[in-house]
Coordinates of C-alpha atoms and ligand atoms in Angstrom, one line a residue:
X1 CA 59.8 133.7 42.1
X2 CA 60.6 131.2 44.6
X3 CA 59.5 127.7 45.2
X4 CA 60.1 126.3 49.0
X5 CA 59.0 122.2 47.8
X6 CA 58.6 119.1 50.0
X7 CA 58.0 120.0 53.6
X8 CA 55.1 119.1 55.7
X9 CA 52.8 122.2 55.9
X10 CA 51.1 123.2 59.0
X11 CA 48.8 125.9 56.8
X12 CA 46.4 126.5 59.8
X13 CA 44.1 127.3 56.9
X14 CA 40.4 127.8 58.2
X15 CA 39.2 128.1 61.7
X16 CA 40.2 124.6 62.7
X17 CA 42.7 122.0 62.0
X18 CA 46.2 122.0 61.3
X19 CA 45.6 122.4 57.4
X20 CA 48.5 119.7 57.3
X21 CA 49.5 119.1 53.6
X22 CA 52.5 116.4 53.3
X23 CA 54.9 116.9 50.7
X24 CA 53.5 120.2 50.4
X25 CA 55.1 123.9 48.9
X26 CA 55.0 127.3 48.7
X27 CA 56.0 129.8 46.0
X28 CA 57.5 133.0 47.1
X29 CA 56.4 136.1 45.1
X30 CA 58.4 138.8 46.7
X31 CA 57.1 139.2 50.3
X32 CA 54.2 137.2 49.6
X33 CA 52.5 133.8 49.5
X34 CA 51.4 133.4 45.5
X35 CA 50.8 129.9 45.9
X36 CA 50.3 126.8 48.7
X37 CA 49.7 123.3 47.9
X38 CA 50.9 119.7 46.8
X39 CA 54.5 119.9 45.1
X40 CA 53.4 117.3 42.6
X41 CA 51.1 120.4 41.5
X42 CA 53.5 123.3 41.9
X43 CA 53.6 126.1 39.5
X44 CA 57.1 126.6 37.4
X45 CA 59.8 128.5 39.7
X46 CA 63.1 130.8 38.8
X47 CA 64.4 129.2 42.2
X48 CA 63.7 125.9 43.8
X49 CA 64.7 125.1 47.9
X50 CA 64.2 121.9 48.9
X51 CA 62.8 121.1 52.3
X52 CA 63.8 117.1 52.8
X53 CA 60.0 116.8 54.9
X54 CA 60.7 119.5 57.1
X55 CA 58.0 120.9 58.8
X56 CA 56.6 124.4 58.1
X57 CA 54.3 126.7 60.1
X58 CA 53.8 130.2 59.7
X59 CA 55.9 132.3 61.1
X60 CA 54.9 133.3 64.9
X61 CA 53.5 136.3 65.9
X62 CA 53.7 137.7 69.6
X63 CA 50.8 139.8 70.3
X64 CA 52.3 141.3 73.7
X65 CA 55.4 142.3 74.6
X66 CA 57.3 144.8 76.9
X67 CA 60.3 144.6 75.2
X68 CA 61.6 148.3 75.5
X69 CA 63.3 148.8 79.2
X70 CA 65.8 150.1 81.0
X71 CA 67.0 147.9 83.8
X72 CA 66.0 144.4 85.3
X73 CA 63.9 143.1 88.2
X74 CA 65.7 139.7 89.2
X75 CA 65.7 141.3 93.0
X76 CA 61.9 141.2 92.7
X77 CA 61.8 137.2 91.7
X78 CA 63.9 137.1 94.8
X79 CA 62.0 139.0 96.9
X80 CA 58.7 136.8 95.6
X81 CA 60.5 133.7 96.7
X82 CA 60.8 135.0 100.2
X83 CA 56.8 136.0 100.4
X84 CA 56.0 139.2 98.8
X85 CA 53.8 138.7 96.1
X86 CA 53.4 141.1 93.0
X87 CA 51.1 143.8 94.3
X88 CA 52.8 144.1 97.5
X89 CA 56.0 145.0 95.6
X90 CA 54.0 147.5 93.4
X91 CA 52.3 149.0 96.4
X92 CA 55.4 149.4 97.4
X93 CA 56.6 151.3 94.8
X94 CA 58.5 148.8 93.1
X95 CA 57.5 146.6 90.3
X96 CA 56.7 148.8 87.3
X97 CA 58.2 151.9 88.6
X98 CA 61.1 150.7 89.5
X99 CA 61.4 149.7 85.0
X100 CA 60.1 153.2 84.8
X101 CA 63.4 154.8 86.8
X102 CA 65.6 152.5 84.9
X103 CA 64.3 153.4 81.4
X104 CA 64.1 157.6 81.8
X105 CA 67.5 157.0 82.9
X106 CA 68.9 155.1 79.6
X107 CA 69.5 157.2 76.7
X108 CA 67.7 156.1 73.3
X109 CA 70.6 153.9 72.2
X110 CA 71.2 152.0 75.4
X111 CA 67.1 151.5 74.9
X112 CA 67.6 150.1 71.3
X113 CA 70.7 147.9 72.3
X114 CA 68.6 146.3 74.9
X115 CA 65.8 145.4 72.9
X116 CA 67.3 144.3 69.8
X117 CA 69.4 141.7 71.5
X118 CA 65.4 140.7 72.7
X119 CA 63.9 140.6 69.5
X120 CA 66.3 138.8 68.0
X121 CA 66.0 136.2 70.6
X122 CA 62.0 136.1 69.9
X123 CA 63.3 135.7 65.7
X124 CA 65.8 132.9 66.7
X125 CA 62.4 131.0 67.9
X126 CA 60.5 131.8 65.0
X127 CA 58.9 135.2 65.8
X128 CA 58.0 137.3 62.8
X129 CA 56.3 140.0 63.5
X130 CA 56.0 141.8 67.2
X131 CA 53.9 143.9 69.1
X132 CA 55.8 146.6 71.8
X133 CA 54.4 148.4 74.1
X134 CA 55.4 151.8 75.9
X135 CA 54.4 152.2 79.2
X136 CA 58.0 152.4 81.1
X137 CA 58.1 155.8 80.1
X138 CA 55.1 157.3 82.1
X139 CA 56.2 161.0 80.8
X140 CA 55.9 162.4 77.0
X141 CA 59.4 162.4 76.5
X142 CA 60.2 158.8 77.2
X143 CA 57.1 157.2 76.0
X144 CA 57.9 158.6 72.7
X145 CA 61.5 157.1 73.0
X146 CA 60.5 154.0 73.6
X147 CA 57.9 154.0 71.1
X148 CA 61.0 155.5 68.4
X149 CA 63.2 152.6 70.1
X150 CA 60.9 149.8 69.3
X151 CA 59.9 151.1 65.5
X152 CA 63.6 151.0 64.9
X153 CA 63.5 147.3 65.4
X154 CA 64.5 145.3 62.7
X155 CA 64.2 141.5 61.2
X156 CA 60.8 141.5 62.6
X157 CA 57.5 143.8 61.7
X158 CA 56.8 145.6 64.9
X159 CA 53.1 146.9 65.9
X160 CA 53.9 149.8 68.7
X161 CA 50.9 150.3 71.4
X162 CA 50.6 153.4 73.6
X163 CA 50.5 151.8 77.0
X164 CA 51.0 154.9 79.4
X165 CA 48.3 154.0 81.3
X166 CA 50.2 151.7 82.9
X167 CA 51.1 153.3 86.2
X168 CA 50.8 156.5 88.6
X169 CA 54.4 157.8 88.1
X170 CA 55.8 159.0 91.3
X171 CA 55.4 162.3 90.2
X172 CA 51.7 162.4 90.2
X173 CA 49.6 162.1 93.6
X174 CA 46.3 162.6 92.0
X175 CA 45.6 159.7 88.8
X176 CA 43.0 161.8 87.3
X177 CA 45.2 164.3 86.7
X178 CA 47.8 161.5 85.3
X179 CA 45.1 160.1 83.2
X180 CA 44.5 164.0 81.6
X181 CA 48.4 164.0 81.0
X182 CA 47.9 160.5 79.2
X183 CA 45.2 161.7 76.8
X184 CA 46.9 165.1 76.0
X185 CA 50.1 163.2 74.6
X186 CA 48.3 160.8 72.9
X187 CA 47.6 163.1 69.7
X188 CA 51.1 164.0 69.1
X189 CA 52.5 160.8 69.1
X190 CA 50.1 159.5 66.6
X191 CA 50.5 162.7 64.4
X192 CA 54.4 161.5 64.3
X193 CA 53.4 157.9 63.2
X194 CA 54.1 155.6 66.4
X195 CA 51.1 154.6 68.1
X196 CA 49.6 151.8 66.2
X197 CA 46.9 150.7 69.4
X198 CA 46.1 151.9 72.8
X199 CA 46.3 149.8 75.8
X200 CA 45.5 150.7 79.8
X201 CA 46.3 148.6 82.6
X202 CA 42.6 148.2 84.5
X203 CA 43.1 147.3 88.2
X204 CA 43.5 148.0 92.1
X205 CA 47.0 148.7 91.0
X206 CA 46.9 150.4 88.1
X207 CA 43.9 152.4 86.5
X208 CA 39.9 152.1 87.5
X209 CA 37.3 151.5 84.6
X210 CA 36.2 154.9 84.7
X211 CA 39.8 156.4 83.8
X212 CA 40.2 153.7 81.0
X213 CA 37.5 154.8 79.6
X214 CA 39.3 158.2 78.7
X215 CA 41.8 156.7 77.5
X216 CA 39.8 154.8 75.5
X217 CA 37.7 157.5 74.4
X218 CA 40.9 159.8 73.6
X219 CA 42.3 157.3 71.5
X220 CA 38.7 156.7 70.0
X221 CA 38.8 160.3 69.4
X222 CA 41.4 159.4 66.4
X223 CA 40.8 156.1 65.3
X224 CA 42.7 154.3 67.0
X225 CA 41.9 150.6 68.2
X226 CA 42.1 150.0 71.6
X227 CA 43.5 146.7 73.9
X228 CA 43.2 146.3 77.7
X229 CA 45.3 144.7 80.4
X230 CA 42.1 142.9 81.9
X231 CA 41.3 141.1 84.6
X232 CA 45.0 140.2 85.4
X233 CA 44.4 140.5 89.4
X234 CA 41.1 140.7 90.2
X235 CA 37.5 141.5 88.4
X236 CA 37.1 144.7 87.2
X237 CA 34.8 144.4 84.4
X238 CA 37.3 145.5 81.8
X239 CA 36.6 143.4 79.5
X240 CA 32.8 144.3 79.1
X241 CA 34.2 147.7 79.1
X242 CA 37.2 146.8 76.2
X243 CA 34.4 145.1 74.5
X244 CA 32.1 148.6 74.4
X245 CA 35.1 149.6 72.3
X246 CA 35.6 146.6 70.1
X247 CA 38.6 145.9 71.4
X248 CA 41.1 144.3 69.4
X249 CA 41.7 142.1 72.5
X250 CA 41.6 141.5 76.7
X251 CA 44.6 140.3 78.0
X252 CA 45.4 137.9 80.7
X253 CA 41.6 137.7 81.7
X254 CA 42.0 135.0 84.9
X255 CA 39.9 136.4 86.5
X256 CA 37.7 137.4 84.0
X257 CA 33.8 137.0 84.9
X258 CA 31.2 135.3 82.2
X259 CA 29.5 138.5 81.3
X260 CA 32.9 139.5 80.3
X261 CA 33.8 136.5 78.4
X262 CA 30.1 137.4 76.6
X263 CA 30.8 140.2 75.8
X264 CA 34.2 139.8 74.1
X265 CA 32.4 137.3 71.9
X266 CA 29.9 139.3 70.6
X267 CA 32.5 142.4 70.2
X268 CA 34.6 139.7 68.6
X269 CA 37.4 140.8 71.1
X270 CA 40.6 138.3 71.3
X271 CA 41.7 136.7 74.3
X272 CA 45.3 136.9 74.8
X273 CA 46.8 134.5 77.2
X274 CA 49.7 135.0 78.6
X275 CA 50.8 131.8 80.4
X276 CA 54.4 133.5 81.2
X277 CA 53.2 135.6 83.8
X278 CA 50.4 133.2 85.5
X279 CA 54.0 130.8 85.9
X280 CA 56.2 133.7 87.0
X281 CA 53.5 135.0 89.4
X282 CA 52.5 131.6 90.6
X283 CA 48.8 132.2 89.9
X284 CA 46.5 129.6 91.0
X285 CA 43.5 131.0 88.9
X286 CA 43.1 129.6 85.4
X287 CA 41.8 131.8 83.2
X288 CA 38.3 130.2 81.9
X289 CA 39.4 128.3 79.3
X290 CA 36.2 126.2 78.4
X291 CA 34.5 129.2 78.5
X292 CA 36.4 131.1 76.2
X293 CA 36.0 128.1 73.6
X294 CA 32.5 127.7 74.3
X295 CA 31.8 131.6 73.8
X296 CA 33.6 131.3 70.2
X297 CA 36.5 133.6 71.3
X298 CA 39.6 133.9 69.9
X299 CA 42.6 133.2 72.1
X300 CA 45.7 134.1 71.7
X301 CA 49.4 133.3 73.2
X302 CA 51.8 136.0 73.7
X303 CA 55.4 136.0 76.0
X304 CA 54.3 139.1 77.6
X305 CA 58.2 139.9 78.0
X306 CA 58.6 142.9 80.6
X307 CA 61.6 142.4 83.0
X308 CA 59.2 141.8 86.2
X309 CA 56.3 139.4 85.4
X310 CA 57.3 137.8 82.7
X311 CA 60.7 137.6 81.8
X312 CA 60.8 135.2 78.9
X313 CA 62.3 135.3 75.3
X314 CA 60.4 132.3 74.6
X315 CA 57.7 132.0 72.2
X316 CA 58.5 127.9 72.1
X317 CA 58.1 127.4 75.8
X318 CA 54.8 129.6 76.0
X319 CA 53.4 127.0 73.6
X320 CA 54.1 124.3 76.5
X321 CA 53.3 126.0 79.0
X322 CA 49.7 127.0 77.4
X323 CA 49.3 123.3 77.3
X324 CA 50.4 122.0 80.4
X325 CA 49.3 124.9 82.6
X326 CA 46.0 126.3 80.8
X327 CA 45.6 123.2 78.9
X328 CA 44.9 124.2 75.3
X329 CA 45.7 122.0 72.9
X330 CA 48.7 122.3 70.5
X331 CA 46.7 123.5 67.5
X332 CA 44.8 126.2 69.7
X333 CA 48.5 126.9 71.1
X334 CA 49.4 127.2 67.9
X335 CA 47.2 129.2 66.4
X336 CA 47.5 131.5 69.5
X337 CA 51.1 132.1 68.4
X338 CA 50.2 132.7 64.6
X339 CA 47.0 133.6 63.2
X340 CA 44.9 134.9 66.4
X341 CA 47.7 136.7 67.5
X342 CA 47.7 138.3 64.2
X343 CA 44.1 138.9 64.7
X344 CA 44.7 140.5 68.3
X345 CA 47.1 143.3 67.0
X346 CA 44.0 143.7 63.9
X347 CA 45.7 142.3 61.3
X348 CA 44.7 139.7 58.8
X349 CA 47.5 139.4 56.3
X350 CA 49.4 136.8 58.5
X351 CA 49.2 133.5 60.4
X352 CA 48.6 131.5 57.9
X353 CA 49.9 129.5 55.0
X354 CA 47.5 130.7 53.0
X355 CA 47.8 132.5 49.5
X356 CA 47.8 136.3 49.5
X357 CA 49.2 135.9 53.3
X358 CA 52.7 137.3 53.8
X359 CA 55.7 135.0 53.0
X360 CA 56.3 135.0 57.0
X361 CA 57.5 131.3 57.9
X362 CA 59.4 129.0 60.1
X363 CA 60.9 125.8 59.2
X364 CA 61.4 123.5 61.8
X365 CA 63.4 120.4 62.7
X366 CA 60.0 118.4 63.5
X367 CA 57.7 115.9 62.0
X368 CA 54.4 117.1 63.3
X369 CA 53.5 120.4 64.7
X370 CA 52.2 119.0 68.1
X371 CA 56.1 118.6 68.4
X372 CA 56.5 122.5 68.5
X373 CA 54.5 122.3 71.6
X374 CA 55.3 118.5 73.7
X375 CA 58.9 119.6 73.7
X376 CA 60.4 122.9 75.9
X377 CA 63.7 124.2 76.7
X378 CA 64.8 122.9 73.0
X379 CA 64.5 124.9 69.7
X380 CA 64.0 122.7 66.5
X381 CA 64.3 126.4 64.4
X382 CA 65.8 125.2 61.1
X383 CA 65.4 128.7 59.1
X384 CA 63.2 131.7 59.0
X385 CA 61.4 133.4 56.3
X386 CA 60.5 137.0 56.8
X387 CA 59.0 138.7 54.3
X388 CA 60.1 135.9 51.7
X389 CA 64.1 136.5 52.8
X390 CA 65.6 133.5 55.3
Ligands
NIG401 N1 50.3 143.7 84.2 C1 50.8 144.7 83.8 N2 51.8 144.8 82.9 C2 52.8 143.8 82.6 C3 53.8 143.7 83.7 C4 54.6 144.9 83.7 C5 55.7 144.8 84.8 O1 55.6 144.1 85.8 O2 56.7 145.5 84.5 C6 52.1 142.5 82.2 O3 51.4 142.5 81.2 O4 52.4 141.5 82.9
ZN402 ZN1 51.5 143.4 79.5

């Protein structure tokens, strides 16, 4: 066993707080937590680290990514600075079809090259575990490679989500039919061990609430939670709808209404904010932050990395900009990043410096964790612990 000894701990232990014990440890049984507290009152270790009062947090979790592409869309960002705004481009059958030529055309390993160079720029920030979804694919063949590209992933723990909902591929005139496609392939992907959650993209652009809802059911069908793009563009009513379905969580929710915001509390649904995109697209609605606390929902950060809305391999700056733009405060930013996004991909066994959690951690070149947050374009990453390895 391993003793880390004399950092300050952000434990986020609880529902509140920063659970800050100074001069604090932890002792490393494997790939778990065995023990957190004071150093004075540390258990005997084989191996002892000394941390000189650097600050420790658990390790971050991003709850929402694109990470597995072909391609890039820097001629979009271009063509948004001279007017067109995001649905326009779509409409125009750009946007996420133009990611979906790119990415049938890239063979598995140009796929994997891609996004491992990504998610090891997410675990040079701290990131620790990873959620990917498919969704470029929009056929059964290449939602199934992505979904193989992104569980090949190492030096993180990845969560893969079914996201082929997504968009009408260009081979498809009529989206009922698309949506049948979508629930037939759903089954043997999950036979072969690769679909974790399902997701749907609920909006003008994308799906109506009626086809979600056969998605959802399909993936209902074989126990398997579900997750909703929500409220992104306009009102839909996908997150009373996500709710129905205990969804694990709505996200982007701007223009989320307060019956849906109701309803996710009482499903117990987390809010995943995704402050990347809102900048990227230059949204002027907030999503309804005092609301959202008010309600008792969870909320949750996440990079939302896809090559057109959001194209940021920064975990560090999304804490910022949650702050600045959305105006959490560094603990909730922080606890988006850590233990509610752990709670928005269903899991429990992370987030926290907490015993029994995973031994998932950052170490961090910082005094206080509101430091993590105050600062951008500057990573105070010392060393990461994954699974009790740095
Ligand atoms: N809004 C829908 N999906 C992605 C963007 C995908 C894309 O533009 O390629 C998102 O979460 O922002
Ligand atoms: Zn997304």
């Amino acid at each position: 066993m391993k003793l880390w000894r004399g950092g300050r701990l952000a434990t986020l232990a609880g529902d509140s707080g920063w659970g800050l014990i100074d001069d604090g440890a932890l002792l490393v049984d494997g790939g778990q937590l065995r023990w957190v507290g004071p150093s004075a009152e540390a258990p005997p270790a084989d191996e002892v680290v000394e941390l000189h009062g650097a600050l420790v947090t658990p390790g971050l979790v991003d709850c929402h990514t694109h990470l597995v592409y072909g391609g890039n869309r820097a001629n979009e960002f271009e063509q948004r600075l001279h007017g067109a705004s995001y649905a326009d481009i779509a409409k125009a059958g750009g946007g996420i079809r133009s990611t979906v030529a790119a990415t049938r055309a890239a063979t598995e390993a140009e796929l994997l090259t891609g996004a491992a160079k990504r998610a090891l720029a997410l675990a040079r920030e701290g990131v620790t575990t990873l959620e990917v979804k498919s969704g470029y694919g929009l056929d059964a063949a290449t939602e199934a490679r992505m979904l193989r590209v992104a569980r090949q992933l190492t030096g993180v723990d990845v969560r893969t989500t079914y996201l082929a909902a997504h968009a009408l591929p260009p081979e498809f005139a009529d989206a009922d039919a698309y949506i049948a496609a979508v629930c037939d392939w759903l089954p043997a992907l999950h036979a072969q061990g690769l679909v974790d959650a399902v997701d749907a993209f609920c909006e003008h652009i994308a799906f109506s609430p009626a086809q979600v809802r056969r998605v959802f059911d399909a993936a209902k069908a074989l126990g398997l939670p579900v997750k909703l793009h929500a409220e992104q563009l306009s009102d839909q009513g996908g997150a009373q709808l996500a709710a129905g379905y205990r969804a694990l969580s709505c996200d982007h929710l701007e223009f989320v209404s307060p019956a849906g915001v109701q309803a996710m509390a009482e499903a117990g649904t987390v809010a995943v904010l995704l402050p990347g995109a809102f900048y990227a697209l230059r949204e002027t609605q907030l999503p309804p932050i005092a609301a959202l606390r008010e309600a008792g929902v969870r909320i949750a950060l996440a990079t939302d990395h896809n090559p057109g809305s959001s194209p940021t391999l920064s975990p560090l700056l999304m804490l910022n900009m949650a702050c600045v733009l959305f105006r959490l405060t560094p603990e909730e930013a922080l606890r988006g990043l850590t233990v509610n996004g752990a709670r928005a991909l269903g899991l429990r066994d992370r987030g926290q410096l907490v015993a029994g959690q995973r031994a998932d951690f950052c170490v961090w070149d910082a005094g206080h964790p509101r430091e993590l947050a105050a600062c951008f374009g500057h990573n105070p990453l010392t060393e990461r612990v994954f699974q009790g390895v740095s």
